Structures are given as C-alpha cells and as structure tokens.
C-alpha cells in the first residue's frame, strides 16, 4: 500500500512535469509561429526587378514619397524633409523623423539605426546602399502617372482598397466640377508660371503644379506655346524671358514664387502689369513649396483651391 502510494505520487509528479513541459513547448511553438507570421514576405515587381518585402511592413523609410503613404493612413518612421515641408501635409506628420541629409553618410547612419523593414526610394544611385539595410523598392520618377504611383505604393503596404476609395472620391469631385469650370473659363486659356531668381518658368501638365487637373482632367487649354509642347507634347517646363510673357501668359494665370525670391522683377514690370489676366484680376498666387508635390493629398487640396478660384468668375 505504501509502495503503491509512493508510486502514485511519483506518477503524479511525472504527469505534472510532462504537462508543464508540453505547455512550455506549445508556447515556444506559438511564439515561433507568431514571429514567422510577422516576418512573412512576398515578392513584388519593382523598377529594379523582383524584390522580397514584408507582407505587413511596419517601419518604413521614404526619401521622397510621403503623401502617398499618409493618404492611406500609413506613417513612415523617416521621411524626406523636402516632403515634410509640404504645408498640405500639416497635422499628419507628427512623429515622423526628418531624414538627415547633411551628407550621404549621415542619412545611411540614421536609416541603419532605425532598423526599417522597408525602404522606398526615388534615388537610383542610393539603391544598392539602401538594399543592404532593408528590402528596398526603387520607384523611377516619371515612369508612372500620379494615380499609378499612388496605387503602386498603396499596394506595397497592403492598402489597395483604401487607395481605390481615395482615388474614386477625388475623381468624382473633380469630374463633378468639369462642366462648370469649362463653362466659366469659356474657351479662354490658363497658364502656370513660376518666378525664380531672375528666371521665369512655365509648365504644362507634366510637372506637378496641378497641371494634370487643369489640362488633363478638366481639358482646359493653355496658350499655344505651352499647349503644343508641354500639354500635347512631352516637354516638362521651359525658362522664358520677361519679354516672352505675353506669348505664354493665359487669360487666367496661376503663379508661384520660389521661397526667398523677390518677384518684383516680374510683378513690378510693365510687361506683367499690361497682361489682361493681371489687369482684370484673373491671377491665382500659389505656395510654390506645396505645388511642387504630386501626391494625392496635395492634388486634392489643389483641386479645392482651383474650384474656389474659378467659381469667383461665374458671372464673367
């Protein structure tokens, strides 16, 4: 009886030990499974060939693109100060660290220390350096339309549905105003000008500044010197002289001034002040640092600004 009791106690302890060990092994198995799930990878096609990236990247670095991520509620941990300076992104960028662009070395040190799981770059020259740190997707500038770029970036972070919804809402807003805007403009021309130190730039639909909305989506016309080369053609921009202004200035003029530039060499000139658009108040100054961007948030804000501007001329 005593012997049986001892044997029973030993068996009980053995069972407890076995169950405990089994539970421990089960927990280890669960942890391994979770780690595997969090590091699950997939292959994406990039402008540098196929690249394996995380299915759900959580620590993203981008040296150019930012509004595309923010539009689908994804916040990179490090982003270009150029993108962070976009006033249209104000209120959405808290906690994002500006990339240290003092030198190539400082940027790489900062990115390496952050241990990202995905890097998205516009800079082909940095691709090899970045790809040694984390999976890197190079997106060639100008290869895709703004909408295609947005969809591509959204897919990288598993947000294709959110991008589709954002694009649909934007397109609906712009399209719903097309007839009204065309009626207001009534066949007159629209031009985009920018004032840099002692230089005047003009651009069409290929160089941000909202040109894709004005010329591509609303089918507004630019002066022939712009329309033939920078809307219908592939030229992105042109530097023009003050004397050439009448040829490039439309009946409506949108213009920006590079930060730190005194635009008086244009705006105080007789040539500028003789333009019908200037004399009749059909000019829209814009914030150049914002209009340089082509992300979906910026385009949305530009559309709102254009609608408000043109609707002021309903009765004219």
C-alpha positions as semicolon CSV with decimal commas, in nm:
position;residue;x (nm);y (nm);z (nm)
1;X;0,000;0,000;0,000
2;X;0,279;0,236;0,095
3;X;0,467;0,129;-0,214
4;X;0,158;0,198;-0,430
5;X;0,117;0,542;-0,272
6;X;0,477;0,633;-0,346
7;X;0,439;0,506;-0,698
8;X;0,118;0,709;-0,738
9;X;0,293;1,026;-0,609
10;X;0,582;0,970;-0,848
11;X;0,343;0,918;-1,137
12;X;0,151;1,235;-1,044
13;X;0,471;1,438;-1,034
14;X;0,576;1,290;-1,367
15;X;0,241;1,381;-1,522
16;X;0,263;1,738;-1,388
17;X;0,619;1,766;-1,519
18;X;0,517;1,628;-1,857
19;X;0,215;1,861;-1,885
20;X;0,429;2,159;-1,785
21;X;0,692;2,066;-2,042
22;X;0,427;2,017;-2,310
23;X;0,278;2,359;-2,232
24;X;0,620;2,520;-2,245
25;X;0,691;2,359;-2,580
26;X;0,349;2,468;-2,701
27;X;0,422;2,829;-2,602
28;X;0,756;2,819;-2,776
29;X;0,577;2,682;-3,081
30;X;0,324;2,964;-3,066
31;X;0,596;3,225;-3,032
32;X;0,784;3,082;-3,327
33;X;0,465;3,081;-3,529
34;X;0,391;3,446;-3,440
35;X;0,743;3,553;-3,531
36;X;0,710;3,370;-3,860
37;X;0,378;3,542;-3,932
38;X;0,513;3,888;-3,853
39;X;0,810;3,835;-4,084
40;X;0,610;3,684;-4,369
41;X;0,745;3,800;-4,704
42;X;0,609;3,843;-5,055
43;X;0,765;3,920;-5,391
44;X;0,685;4,247;-5,571
45;X;0,787;4,369;-5,914
46;X;0,993;4,688;-5,895
47;X;1,190;4,910;-6,129
48;X;1,493;4,709;-6,019
49;X;1,335;4,369;-6,076
50;X;1,169;4,141;-5,824
51;X;1,220;4,224;-5,455
52;X;1,105;4,041;-5,143
53;X;0,932;4,272;-4,896
54;X;0,736;4,213;-4,574
55;X;0,366;4,141;-4,619
56;X;0,290;4,397;-4,347
57;X;0,580;4,645;-4,326
58;X;0,572;4,846;-4,005
59;X;0,891;5,055;-4,011
60;X;0,909;5,236;-4,343
61;X;1,164;5,487;-4,468
62;X;1,093;5,703;-4,774
63;X;1,337;5,952;-4,925
64;X;1,072;6,122;-5,140
65;X;0,720;5,978;-5,134
66;X;0,514;6,069;-4,828
67;X;0,164;6,192;-4,915
68;X;0,101;5,861;-5,091
69;X;0,154;5,676;-4,760
70;X;-0,037;5,928;-4,548
71;X;-0,338;5,916;-4,781
72;X;-0,390;5,551;-4,681
73;X;-0,313;5,614;-4,311
74;X;0,040;5,472;-4,314
75;X;0,305;5,681;-4,140
76;X;0,672;5,622;-4,228
77;X;0,923;5,646;-3,944
78;X;1,167;5,855;-4,152
79;X;1,083;6,077;-4,450
80;X;1,247;6,335;-4,670
81;X;1,249;6,687;-4,521
82;X;1,151;6,803;-4,871
83;X;0,825;6,609;-4,838
84;X;0,776;6,700;-4,471
85;X;0,788;7,071;-4,567
86;X;0,474;7,037;-4,778
87;X;0,220;7,261;-4,599
88;X;-0,066;7,045;-4,726
89;X;0,057;6,762;-4,502
90;X;0,049;6,974;-4,188
91;X;-0,115;6,793;-3,897
92;X;-0,040;6,449;-4,039
93;X;0,335;6,420;-3,988
94;X;0,380;6,423;-3,610
95;X;0,634;6,161;-3,504
96;X;0,798;6,126;-3,846
97;X;1,171;6,184;-3,826
98;X;1,320;6,404;-4,099
99;X;1,593;6,230;-4,296
100;X;1,934;6,369;-4,207
101;X;2,056;6,491;-4,545
102;X;2,370;6,664;-4,418
103;X;2,564;6,400;-4,613
104;X;2,516;6,055;-4,764
105;X;2,687;5,909;-4,458
106;X;2,456;6,076;-4,206
107;X;2,149;5,954;-4,396
108;X;2,274;5,597;-4,405
109;X;2,371;5,602;-4,037
110;X;2,027;5,730;-3,940
111;X;1,842;5,476;-4,153
112;X;2,059;5,187;-4,034
113;X;2,000;5,280;-3,669
114;X;1,621;5,289;-3,727
115;X;1,621;4,924;-3,845
116;X;1,344;4,967;-4,106
117;X;1,173;4,670;-4,264
118;X;1,104;4,856;-4,591
119;X;1,275;5,143;-4,775
120;X;1,105;5,319;-5,067
121;X;1,333;5,539;-5,275
122;X;1,323;5,764;-5,578
123;X;1,704;5,776;-5,587
124;X;1,853;5,505;-5,806
125;X;2,208;5,597;-5,700
126;X;2,125;5,505;-5,339
127;X;1,951;5,177;-5,418
128;X;2,247;4,945;-5,354
129;X;2,329;5,117;-5,023
130;X;1,970;5,106;-4,904
131;X;1,916;4,744;-5,008
132;X;2,199;4,638;-4,776
133;X;1,997;4,781;-4,485
134;X;1,645;4,652;-4,564
135;X;1,425;4,540;-4,854
136;X;1,425;4,838;-5,090
137;X;1,179;4,941;-5,361
138;X;1,307;5,187;-5,620
139;X;1,033;5,385;-5,796
140;X;1,156;5,562;-6,107
141;X;1,035;5,922;-6,120
142;X;0,804;5,994;-6,412
143;X;0,759;5,631;-6,516
144;X;0,402;5,617;-6,383
145;X;0,118;5,863;-6,367
146;X;0,042;6,018;-6,028
147;X;-0,251;5,780;-5,986
148;X;-0,044;5,474;-6,083
149;X;0,230;5,574;-5,839
150;X;-0,025;5,609;-5,560
151;X;-0,177;5,268;-5,634
152;X;0,167;5,108;-5,651
153;X;0,276;5,249;-5,314
154;X;-0,056;5,160;-5,152
155;X;-0,014;4,801;-5,271
156;X;0,331;4,782;-5,107
157;X;0,166;4,835;-4,768
158;X;-0,148;4,630;-4,830
159;X;-0,377;4,930;-4,874
160;X;-0,500;4,889;-5,231
161;X;-0,865;4,911;-5,129
162;X;-0,809;5,235;-4,939
163;X;-0,626;5,383;-5,239
164;X;-0,911;5,283;-5,471
165;X;-1,160;5,459;-5,244
166;X;-0,944;5,773;-5,218
167;X;-0,896;5,792;-5,595
168;X;-1,267;5,732;-5,664
169;X;-1,367;6,015;-5,429
170;X;-1,108;6,252;-5,579
171;X;-1,204;6,173;-5,938
172;X;-1,572;6,217;-5,859
173;X;-1,509;6,559;-5,703
174;X;-1,300;6,683;-5,995
175;X;-1,529;6,535;-6,261
176;X;-1,839;6,682;-6,095
177;X;-1,694;7,031;-6,146
178;X;-1,565;6,985;-6,501
179;X;-1,865;7,125;-6,690
180;X;-1,897;7,420;-6,454
181;X;-1,527;7,509;-6,477
182;X;-1,525;7,476;-6,856
183;X;-1,831;7,700;-6,872
184;X;-1,664;7,963;-6,654
185;X;-1,337;7,956;-6,849
186;X;-1,541;7,955;-7,170
187;X;-1,263;7,872;-7,415
188;X;-1,010;8,107;-7,260
189;X;-0,657;7,991;-7,179
190;X;-0,493;7,904;-6,848
191;X;-0,121;7,915;-6,776
192;X;0,110;7,819;-6,491
193;X;0,410;8,043;-6,427
194;X;0,677;8,039;-6,159
195;X;0,921;8,306;-6,055
196;X;1,272;8,203;-5,956
197;X;1,574;8,431;-5,906
198;X;1,584;8,629;-6,232
199;X;1,408;8,342;-6,415
200;X;1,052;8,273;-6,518
201;X;0,941;7,911;-6,555
202;X;0,633;7,793;-6,736
203;X;0,494;7,441;-6,730
204;X;0,203;7,232;-6,857
205;X;0,061;6,901;-6,740
206;X;0,380;6,701;-6,674
207;X;0,550;6,893;-6,392
208;X;0,316;6,894;-6,089
209;X;0,169;7,237;-6,002
210;X;-0,180;7,096;-6,057
211;X;-0,137;7,085;-6,433
212;X;-0,281;6,733;-6,452
213;X;-0,609;6,862;-6,304
214;X;-0,632;7,171;-6,522
215;X;-0,528;7,027;-6,856
216;X;-0,583;6,651;-6,834
217;X;-0,892;6,619;-6,614
218;X;-1,074;6,944;-6,700
219;X;-0,944;6,972;-7,057
220;X;-0,865;7,341;-7,018
221;X;-0,635;7,491;-7,279
222;X;-0,302;7,663;-7,232
223;X;-0,159;7,930;-7,463
224;X;-0,040;7,761;-7,782
225;X;0,329;7,798;-7,688
226;X;0,258;7,583;-7,379
227;X;-0,020;7,361;-7,518
228;X;0,177;7,225;-7,812
229;X;0,492;7,138;-7,618
230;X;0,404;7,097;-7,250
231;X;0,050;6,957;-7,266
232;X;0,018;6,780;-7,600
233;X;0,396;6,727;-7,613
234;X;0,635;6,576;-7,360
235;X;0,830;6,886;-7,256
236;X;0,806;6,935;-6,879
237;X;0,893;7,304;-6,838
238;X;1,061;7,596;-7,010
239;X;1,252;7,900;-6,888
240;X;1,125;8,211;-7,062
241;X;1,227;8,575;-7,072
242;X;1,022;8,863;-6,937
243;X;0,974;8,983;-7,296
244;X;0,817;8,646;-7,389
245;X;0,550;8,671;-7,118
246;X;0,263;8,776;-7,348
247;X;0,315;8,460;-7,556
248;X;0,299;8,231;-7,250
249;X;0,053;8,416;-7,026
250;X;-0,303;8,285;-7,043
251;X;-0,633;8,458;-6,979
252;X;-0,608;8,305;-6,631
253;X;-0,266;8,285;-6,466
254;X;-0,161;8,065;-6,174
255;X;0,177;8,167;-6,041
256;X;0,415;8,071;-5,764
257;X;0,727;8,230;-5,623
258;X;1,028;8,026;-5,517
259;X;1,089;8,068;-5,144
260;X;1,331;8,356;-5,082
261;X;1,283;8,505;-5,429
262;X;1,181;8,867;-5,480
263;X;0,927;8,852;-5,764
264;X;0,940;9,229;-5,823
265;X;1,146;9,186;-6,140
266;X;0,826;9,036;-6,284
267;X;0,536;9,171;-6,080
268;X;0,660;9,532;-6,090
269;X;0,737;9,523;-6,462
270;X;0,529;9,695;-6,726
271;X;0,518;9,368;-6,919
272;X;0,346;9,185;-6,631
273;X;0,108;9,466;-6,544
274;X;-0,002;9,502;-6,906
275;X;-0,125;9,141;-6,921
276;X;-0,508;9,120;-6,944
277;X;-0,520;8,850;-6,672
278;X;-0,331;9,080;-6,434
279;X;-0,536;9,387;-6,520
280;X;-0,864;9,202;-6,475
281;X;-0,766;9,014;-6,156
282;X;-0,767;8,666;-6,308
283;X;-0,450;8,557;-6,127
284;X;-0,405;8,297;-5,856
285;X;-0,084;8,304;-5,648
286;X;0,008;7,965;-5,504
287;X;0,254;7,840;-5,244
288;X;0,539;7,706;-5,454
289;X;0,672;7,465;-5,190
290;X;0,332;7,291;-5,184
291;X;0,266;7,288;-5,557
292;X;0,593;7,108;-5,631
293;X;0,437;6,785;-5,499
294;X;0,213;6,540;-5,685
295;X;0,085;6,318;-5,405
296;X;-0,291;6,253;-5,368
297;X;-0,334;6,480;-5,066
298;X;-0,170;6,772;-5,249
299;X;-0,378;6,711;-5,562
300;X;-0,694;6,709;-5,350
301;X;-0,605;7,043;-5,191
302;X;-0,512;7,190;-5,529
303;X;-0,848;7,087;-5,674
304;X;-1,028;7,265;-5,390
305;X;-0,818;7,576;-5,448
306;X;-0,880;7,575;-5,825
307;X;-1,256;7,528;-5,782
308;X;-1,275;7,821;-5,538
309;X;-1,066;8,038;-5,774
310;X;-1,261;7,974;-6,093
311;X;-1,600;7,996;-5,924
312;X;-1,525;8,359;-5,841
313;X;-1,564;8,433;-6,214
314;X;-1,903;8,269;-6,264
315;X;-2,069;8,590;-6,375
316;X;-1,790;8,700;-6,608
